[in-house]
Short mmCIF file of N, CA and C in Angstrom, two decimals:
data_model
loop_
_atom_site.label_atom_id
_atom_site.label_comp_id
_atom_site.label_asym_id
_atom_site.label_seq_id
_atom_site.Cartn_x
_atom_site.Cartn_y
_atom_site.Cartn_z
N UNK A 1 21.86 -50.40 29.31
CA UNK A 1 21.55 -49.26 30.16
C UNK A 1 22.53 -49.28 31.33
N UNK A 2 23.14 -48.13 31.67
CA UNK A 2 24.06 -48.04 32.84
C UNK A 2 23.31 -47.46 34.02
N UNK A 3 23.64 -48.06 35.15
CA UNK A 3 23.04 -47.66 36.41
C UNK A 3 24.15 -47.06 37.29
N UNK A 4 23.77 -46.01 38.01
CA UNK A 4 24.72 -45.43 38.94
C UNK A 4 24.80 -46.31 40.14
N UNK A 5 25.98 -46.65 40.56
CA UNK A 5 26.20 -47.45 41.78
C UNK A 5 27.04 -46.58 42.78
N UNK A 6 26.47 -46.43 43.93
CA UNK A 6 27.21 -45.61 44.91
C UNK A 6 28.50 -46.35 45.33
N UNK A 7 29.51 -45.52 45.70
CA UNK A 7 30.74 -46.21 46.15
C UNK A 7 30.56 -47.05 47.40
N UNK A 8 31.24 -48.16 47.49
CA UNK A 8 31.08 -49.00 48.63
C UNK A 8 31.95 -48.61 49.76
N UNK A 9 31.34 -48.41 50.92
CA UNK A 9 32.15 -48.13 52.12
C UNK A 9 32.04 -49.28 53.03
N UNK A 10 32.59 -49.17 54.20
CA UNK A 10 32.47 -50.32 55.13
C UNK A 10 32.69 -49.82 56.56
N UNK A 11 32.20 -50.68 57.48
CA UNK A 11 32.45 -50.37 58.93
C UNK A 11 33.21 -51.59 59.40
N UNK A 12 34.33 -51.23 60.12
CA UNK A 12 35.16 -52.29 60.82
C UNK A 12 35.12 -51.95 62.27
N UNK A 13 34.87 -52.92 63.11
CA UNK A 13 34.81 -52.73 64.51
C UNK A 13 35.91 -53.58 65.18
N UNK A 14 36.64 -52.94 66.04
CA UNK A 14 37.68 -53.60 66.82
C UNK A 14 37.20 -53.49 68.32
N UNK A 15 36.90 -54.61 68.94
CA UNK A 15 36.33 -54.55 70.27
C UNK A 15 37.03 -55.48 71.21
N UNK A 16 36.71 -55.41 72.47
CA UNK A 16 37.28 -56.30 73.45
C UNK A 16 37.35 -55.65 74.78
N UNK A 17 38.03 -56.24 75.72
CA UNK A 17 38.18 -55.72 77.02
C UNK A 17 39.40 -54.73 77.11
N UNK A 18 39.46 -54.12 78.29
CA UNK A 18 40.60 -53.24 78.46
C UNK A 18 41.94 -53.94 78.36
N UNK A 19 42.98 -53.32 77.80
CA UNK A 19 44.29 -53.84 77.60
C UNK A 19 44.35 -54.99 76.66
N UNK A 20 43.37 -55.06 75.75
CA UNK A 20 43.36 -56.19 74.76
C UNK A 20 44.01 -55.79 73.38
N UNK A 21 44.45 -54.54 73.27
CA UNK A 21 45.12 -54.08 72.06
C UNK A 21 44.23 -53.45 71.02
N UNK A 22 43.06 -52.95 71.40
CA UNK A 22 42.13 -52.33 70.45
C UNK A 22 42.73 -51.12 69.84
N UNK A 23 43.21 -50.23 70.62
CA UNK A 23 43.80 -48.98 70.09
C UNK A 23 44.97 -49.21 69.20
N UNK A 24 45.82 -50.22 69.66
CA UNK A 24 47.01 -50.60 68.85
C UNK A 24 46.61 -51.12 67.49
N UNK A 25 45.53 -51.89 67.42
CA UNK A 25 45.09 -52.41 66.09
C UNK A 25 44.45 -51.32 65.28
N UNK A 26 43.74 -50.36 65.93
CA UNK A 26 43.21 -49.22 65.20
C UNK A 26 44.28 -48.41 64.64
N UNK A 27 45.36 -48.12 65.36
CA UNK A 27 46.46 -47.36 64.92
C UNK A 27 47.18 -48.05 63.75
N UNK A 28 47.31 -49.38 63.87
CA UNK A 28 47.95 -50.19 62.75
C UNK A 28 47.17 -50.00 61.44
N UNK A 29 45.84 -50.15 61.51
CA UNK A 29 45.02 -50.08 60.32
C UNK A 29 45.02 -48.64 59.72
N UNK A 30 45.00 -47.67 60.61
CA UNK A 30 45.00 -46.28 60.09
C UNK A 30 46.33 -45.91 59.55
N UNK A 31 47.38 -46.40 60.13
CA UNK A 31 48.75 -46.10 59.51
C UNK A 31 48.90 -46.76 58.15
N UNK A 32 48.35 -47.94 58.00
CA UNK A 32 48.45 -48.63 56.70
C UNK A 32 47.67 -47.77 55.65
N UNK A 33 46.55 -47.21 56.06
CA UNK A 33 45.79 -46.42 55.11
C UNK A 33 46.58 -45.15 54.77
N UNK A 34 47.27 -44.55 55.70
CA UNK A 34 48.07 -43.36 55.46
C UNK A 34 49.20 -43.75 54.53
N UNK A 35 49.84 -44.88 54.74
CA UNK A 35 50.96 -45.31 53.88
C UNK A 35 50.43 -45.51 52.41
N UNK A 36 49.19 -45.96 52.34
CA UNK A 36 48.57 -46.15 50.98
C UNK A 36 48.11 -44.81 50.42
N UNK A 37 48.46 -43.68 51.08
CA UNK A 37 48.13 -42.35 50.66
C UNK A 37 46.65 -42.08 50.55
N UNK A 38 45.90 -42.73 51.46
CA UNK A 38 44.46 -42.41 51.56
C UNK A 38 44.30 -41.30 52.54
N UNK A 39 43.25 -40.52 52.36
CA UNK A 39 42.95 -39.43 53.26
C UNK A 39 42.31 -39.99 54.50
N UNK A 40 42.96 -39.79 55.67
CA UNK A 40 42.50 -40.41 56.88
C UNK A 40 42.20 -39.26 57.89
N UNK A 41 41.07 -39.39 58.55
CA UNK A 41 40.79 -38.52 59.67
C UNK A 41 40.48 -39.38 60.94
N UNK A 42 40.99 -38.94 62.07
CA UNK A 42 40.94 -39.74 63.23
C UNK A 42 40.30 -38.91 64.39
N UNK A 43 39.32 -39.52 65.06
CA UNK A 43 38.60 -38.79 66.06
C UNK A 43 38.61 -39.55 67.39
N UNK A 44 38.60 -38.81 68.45
CA UNK A 44 38.50 -39.42 69.82
C UNK A 44 37.60 -38.50 70.66
N UNK A 45 36.91 -39.07 71.66
CA UNK A 45 36.05 -38.28 72.53
C UNK A 45 36.86 -37.44 73.47
N UNK A 46 36.37 -36.28 73.83
CA UNK A 46 37.17 -35.37 74.70
C UNK A 46 37.23 -36.00 76.11
N UNK A 47 36.43 -36.98 76.49
CA UNK A 47 36.51 -37.55 77.80
C UNK A 47 37.74 -38.42 77.96
N UNK A 48 38.32 -38.86 76.85
CA UNK A 48 39.51 -39.72 76.80
C UNK A 48 40.80 -38.91 76.97
N UNK A 49 41.32 -38.72 78.12
CA UNK A 49 42.58 -37.96 78.35
C UNK A 49 43.62 -38.84 79.02
N UNK A 50 43.50 -40.14 78.87
CA UNK A 50 44.39 -41.05 79.60
C UNK A 50 45.89 -40.80 79.34
N UNK A 51 46.29 -40.78 78.11
CA UNK A 51 47.72 -40.62 77.78
C UNK A 51 48.06 -39.31 77.07
N UNK A 52 47.03 -38.76 76.37
CA UNK A 52 47.28 -37.58 75.59
C UNK A 52 45.97 -36.82 75.32
N UNK A 53 46.02 -35.56 75.28
CA UNK A 53 44.84 -34.75 74.99
C UNK A 53 44.39 -34.79 73.51
N UNK A 54 45.36 -34.94 72.55
CA UNK A 54 45.05 -34.86 71.16
C UNK A 54 45.61 -35.99 70.30
N UNK A 55 45.83 -37.15 70.92
CA UNK A 55 46.33 -38.33 70.17
C UNK A 55 45.58 -39.58 70.67
N UNK A 56 45.44 -40.56 69.81
CA UNK A 56 45.06 -41.85 70.28
C UNK A 56 46.36 -42.54 70.61
N UNK A 57 46.40 -43.22 71.74
CA UNK A 57 47.64 -43.80 72.21
C UNK A 57 47.36 -45.27 72.68
N UNK A 58 48.19 -46.21 72.24
CA UNK A 58 48.09 -47.57 72.70
C UNK A 58 48.89 -47.72 74.03
N UNK A 59 48.60 -48.83 74.65
CA UNK A 59 49.40 -49.14 75.85
C UNK A 59 50.85 -49.35 75.57
N UNK A 60 51.17 -49.74 74.29
CA UNK A 60 52.56 -49.91 73.95
C UNK A 60 53.16 -48.60 73.42
N UNK A 61 52.45 -47.48 73.64
CA UNK A 61 52.86 -46.12 73.36
C UNK A 61 52.97 -45.76 71.88
N UNK A 62 52.22 -46.43 71.07
CA UNK A 62 52.06 -46.02 69.65
C UNK A 62 51.03 -44.88 69.65
N UNK A 63 51.28 -43.87 68.77
CA UNK A 63 50.42 -42.67 68.83
C UNK A 63 50.05 -42.26 67.44
N UNK A 64 48.89 -41.66 67.33
CA UNK A 64 48.41 -40.98 66.09
C UNK A 64 47.69 -39.74 66.49
N UNK A 65 47.88 -38.63 65.79
CA UNK A 65 47.16 -37.41 66.09
C UNK A 65 45.73 -37.65 65.80
N UNK A 66 44.85 -37.06 66.68
CA UNK A 66 43.40 -37.16 66.54
C UNK A 66 42.74 -35.85 66.76
N UNK A 67 41.54 -35.73 66.22
CA UNK A 67 40.71 -34.61 66.43
C UNK A 67 39.83 -34.96 67.61
N UNK A 68 39.84 -34.10 68.63
CA UNK A 68 39.08 -34.36 69.85
C UNK A 68 37.68 -33.67 69.68
N UNK A 69 36.70 -34.50 69.93
CA UNK A 69 35.28 -33.95 69.78
C UNK A 69 34.49 -34.34 71.00
N UNK A 70 33.44 -33.51 71.26
CA UNK A 70 32.58 -33.70 72.42
C UNK A 70 31.44 -34.66 72.14
N UNK A 71 30.96 -34.83 70.84
CA UNK A 71 29.89 -35.67 70.54
C UNK A 71 29.89 -35.94 68.94
N UNK A 72 28.89 -36.74 68.57
CA UNK A 72 28.78 -37.09 67.16
C UNK A 72 28.55 -35.88 66.28
N UNK A 73 27.77 -34.98 66.65
CA UNK A 73 27.46 -33.79 65.89
C UNK A 73 28.73 -33.01 65.56
N UNK A 74 29.57 -32.84 66.56
CA UNK A 74 30.84 -32.18 66.31
C UNK A 74 31.76 -32.95 65.41
N UNK A 75 31.78 -34.31 65.60
CA UNK A 75 32.56 -35.12 64.68
C UNK A 75 32.15 -34.95 63.25
N UNK A 76 30.86 -34.92 63.00
CA UNK A 76 30.38 -34.82 61.64
C UNK A 76 30.64 -33.37 61.09
N UNK A 77 30.62 -32.38 61.98
CA UNK A 77 30.88 -30.97 61.55
C UNK A 77 32.36 -30.82 61.18
N UNK A 78 33.23 -31.59 61.76
CA UNK A 78 34.69 -31.50 61.54
C UNK A 78 35.15 -32.41 60.42
N UNK A 79 34.27 -33.22 59.91
CA UNK A 79 34.67 -34.16 58.88
C UNK A 79 35.01 -33.47 57.55
N UNK A 80 36.10 -33.82 57.00
CA UNK A 80 36.57 -33.31 55.70
C UNK A 80 35.89 -34.22 54.66
N UNK A 81 35.12 -33.59 53.76
CA UNK A 81 34.44 -34.38 52.75
C UNK A 81 35.34 -35.21 51.85
N UNK A 82 36.66 -34.89 51.81
CA UNK A 82 37.59 -35.67 51.04
C UNK A 82 38.11 -36.88 51.74
N UNK A 83 37.82 -37.01 53.03
CA UNK A 83 38.35 -38.17 53.77
C UNK A 83 37.85 -39.47 53.20
N UNK A 84 38.74 -40.44 53.07
CA UNK A 84 38.36 -41.74 52.59
C UNK A 84 38.27 -42.74 53.76
N UNK A 85 38.98 -42.54 54.80
CA UNK A 85 39.05 -43.42 55.98
C UNK A 85 38.79 -42.60 57.19
N UNK A 86 37.83 -43.00 58.05
CA UNK A 86 37.48 -42.35 59.26
C UNK A 86 37.75 -43.28 60.43
N UNK A 87 38.64 -42.92 61.34
CA UNK A 87 38.91 -43.73 62.50
C UNK A 87 38.32 -43.07 63.72
N UNK A 88 37.72 -43.90 64.61
CA UNK A 88 37.14 -43.45 65.84
C UNK A 88 37.55 -44.31 67.00
N UNK A 89 38.23 -43.77 68.01
CA UNK A 89 38.68 -44.54 69.12
C UNK A 89 37.72 -44.32 70.30
N UNK A 90 37.60 -45.31 71.18
CA UNK A 90 36.73 -45.24 72.37
C UNK A 90 35.29 -44.90 71.96
N UNK A 91 34.79 -45.61 70.97
CA UNK A 91 33.50 -45.32 70.38
C UNK A 91 32.36 -45.48 71.47
N UNK A 92 32.63 -46.26 72.55
CA UNK A 92 31.66 -46.47 73.56
C UNK A 92 31.27 -45.15 74.28
N UNK A 93 32.23 -44.22 74.29
CA UNK A 93 31.98 -42.93 74.98
C UNK A 93 31.15 -41.95 74.16
N UNK A 94 30.84 -42.21 72.90
CA UNK A 94 30.08 -41.30 72.08
C UNK A 94 28.62 -41.49 72.39
N UNK A 95 27.79 -40.48 72.02
CA UNK A 95 26.36 -40.60 72.14
C UNK A 95 25.86 -41.62 71.08
N UNK A 96 24.58 -42.03 71.27
CA UNK A 96 24.03 -43.08 70.43
C UNK A 96 23.94 -42.72 68.96
N UNK A 97 24.06 -41.46 68.64
CA UNK A 97 23.99 -41.05 67.22
C UNK A 97 25.19 -41.49 66.44
N UNK A 98 26.27 -41.95 67.12
CA UNK A 98 27.45 -42.34 66.36
C UNK A 98 27.20 -43.55 65.50
N UNK A 99 26.30 -44.41 65.86
CA UNK A 99 25.99 -45.62 65.08
C UNK A 99 25.43 -45.24 63.73
N UNK A 100 24.45 -44.34 63.73
CA UNK A 100 23.82 -43.87 62.44
C UNK A 100 24.84 -43.08 61.63
N UNK A 101 25.69 -42.30 62.29
CA UNK A 101 26.72 -41.55 61.60
C UNK A 101 27.70 -42.45 60.86
N UNK A 102 28.14 -43.49 61.59
CA UNK A 102 29.04 -44.49 60.93
C UNK A 102 28.41 -45.10 59.72
N UNK A 103 27.14 -45.53 59.90
CA UNK A 103 26.41 -46.11 58.74
C UNK A 103 26.30 -45.20 57.63
N UNK A 104 25.96 -43.91 57.90
CA UNK A 104 25.88 -42.92 56.83
C UNK A 104 27.20 -42.73 56.11
N UNK A 105 28.30 -42.62 56.89
CA UNK A 105 29.63 -42.47 56.26
C UNK A 105 29.93 -43.65 55.37
N UNK A 106 29.62 -44.89 55.83
CA UNK A 106 29.93 -46.03 55.02
C UNK A 106 29.05 -46.02 53.80
N UNK A 107 27.81 -45.62 53.91
CA UNK A 107 26.90 -45.55 52.77
C UNK A 107 27.41 -44.49 51.74
N UNK A 108 28.16 -43.51 52.19
CA UNK A 108 28.80 -42.55 51.30
C UNK A 108 30.12 -42.95 50.77
N UNK A 109 30.51 -44.17 51.02
CA UNK A 109 31.76 -44.75 50.45
C UNK A 109 32.97 -44.65 51.32
N UNK A 110 32.82 -44.25 52.58
CA UNK A 110 33.99 -44.18 53.49
C UNK A 110 34.23 -45.45 54.14
N UNK A 111 35.48 -45.73 54.41
CA UNK A 111 35.88 -46.84 55.28
C UNK A 111 35.90 -46.33 56.72
N UNK A 112 35.06 -46.85 57.60
CA UNK A 112 34.97 -46.40 58.96
C UNK A 112 35.58 -47.45 59.86
N UNK A 113 36.56 -47.15 60.61
CA UNK A 113 37.21 -48.09 61.50
C UNK A 113 37.02 -47.53 62.96
N UNK A 114 36.40 -48.35 63.72
CA UNK A 114 36.12 -47.90 65.15
C UNK A 114 36.75 -48.93 66.12
N UNK A 115 37.10 -48.42 67.34
CA UNK A 115 37.58 -49.28 68.37
C UNK A 115 36.85 -48.90 69.64
N UNK A 116 36.43 -49.93 70.45
CA UNK A 116 35.80 -49.59 71.67
C UNK A 116 35.57 -50.81 72.54
N UNK A 117 35.35 -50.56 73.82
CA UNK A 117 35.05 -51.61 74.75
C UNK A 117 33.69 -52.27 74.41
N UNK A 118 33.69 -53.61 74.55
CA UNK A 118 32.47 -54.28 74.19
C UNK A 118 31.51 -54.38 75.41
N UNK A 119 32.09 -54.44 76.66
CA UNK A 119 31.23 -54.51 77.86
C UNK A 119 31.80 -53.63 78.97
N UNK A 120 30.87 -53.26 79.85
CA UNK A 120 31.28 -52.45 81.09
C UNK A 120 31.76 -53.41 82.13
N UNK A 121 32.14 -52.82 83.29
CA UNK A 121 32.62 -53.65 84.39
C UNK A 121 31.66 -54.63 84.99
N UNK A 122 30.35 -54.47 84.67
CA UNK A 122 29.38 -55.42 85.12
C UNK A 122 29.03 -56.49 84.09
N UNK A 123 29.80 -56.44 82.96
CA UNK A 123 29.48 -57.43 81.89
C UNK A 123 28.36 -57.08 81.00
N UNK A 124 27.86 -55.81 81.08
CA UNK A 124 26.75 -55.36 80.19
C UNK A 124 27.35 -54.77 78.97
N UNK A 125 26.79 -55.12 77.78
CA UNK A 125 27.35 -54.57 76.50
C UNK A 125 27.16 -53.02 76.43
N UNK A 126 28.19 -52.37 75.89
CA UNK A 126 28.04 -50.97 75.51
C UNK A 126 27.17 -50.94 74.22
N UNK A 127 26.09 -50.15 74.22
CA UNK A 127 25.17 -50.19 73.09
C UNK A 127 25.79 -49.74 71.80
N UNK A 128 26.67 -48.74 71.83
CA UNK A 128 27.30 -48.30 70.58
C UNK A 128 28.10 -49.40 69.93
N UNK A 129 29.00 -50.06 70.71
CA UNK A 129 29.86 -51.10 70.21
C UNK A 129 28.97 -52.25 69.69
N UNK A 130 27.97 -52.62 70.54
CA UNK A 130 27.10 -53.76 70.13
C UNK A 130 26.38 -53.48 68.86
N UNK A 131 25.83 -52.32 68.72
CA UNK A 131 25.04 -51.95 67.51
C UNK A 131 25.95 -51.87 66.29
N UNK A 132 27.15 -51.33 66.48
CA UNK A 132 28.03 -51.25 65.35
C UNK A 132 28.55 -52.63 64.92
N UNK A 133 28.76 -53.54 65.91
CA UNK A 133 29.12 -54.90 65.56
C UNK A 133 28.02 -55.56 64.70
N UNK A 134 26.77 -55.24 65.00
CA UNK A 134 25.69 -55.88 64.25
C UNK A 134 25.60 -55.47 62.79
N UNK A 135 26.05 -54.27 62.47
CA UNK A 135 25.97 -53.78 61.08
C UNK A 135 27.34 -53.76 60.35
N UNK A 136 28.41 -54.11 61.08
CA UNK A 136 29.74 -54.00 60.46
C UNK A 136 30.01 -55.05 59.45
N UNK A 137 30.84 -54.71 58.50
CA UNK A 137 31.34 -55.70 57.55
C UNK A 137 32.46 -56.56 58.09
N UNK A 138 33.14 -56.04 59.15
CA UNK A 138 34.22 -56.77 59.74
C UNK A 138 34.21 -56.48 61.25
N UNK A 139 34.34 -57.54 62.04
CA UNK A 139 34.42 -57.40 63.49
C UNK A 139 35.68 -58.17 63.94
N UNK A 140 36.54 -57.53 64.72
CA UNK A 140 37.68 -58.13 65.34
C UNK A 140 37.48 -58.00 66.83
N UNK A 141 37.39 -59.17 67.53
CA UNK A 141 37.19 -59.09 68.90
C UNK A 141 38.47 -59.58 69.67
N UNK A 142 39.15 -58.62 70.33
CA UNK A 142 40.34 -58.97 70.98
C UNK A 142 40.03 -59.46 72.40
N UNK A 143 40.77 -60.48 72.79
CA UNK A 143 40.51 -61.06 74.16
C UNK A 143 41.60 -60.70 75.12
#
């Protein structure tokens, strides 16, 4: 007897403090997926306007075009059902629904790669990053 098995997705979290190379690592992973001809969609919160309005940018000036969204609902509404890899930068700035959205995308077979600060200036964990680290298949903590 054959059983249907859902495609396996994953959540990868890249976290750490400011200037630790999180966005650079995110860009590296997403570029590799593009080189492998995978369908990649990249999102960033509209609050992040540090270097560019519509790109994720590393401190070493590497860039990738991104879709700017105000919240998780808008991210999900702009998601192309054909996307195989979903990248999210500055995940700590999203609402708390982003954690369940990432889990749902992974359950649907997507590779979800997020980058975000692990703690605020007072040393308190950002809940989105913390909660995603708890359910992720892979966690990279940059120091």
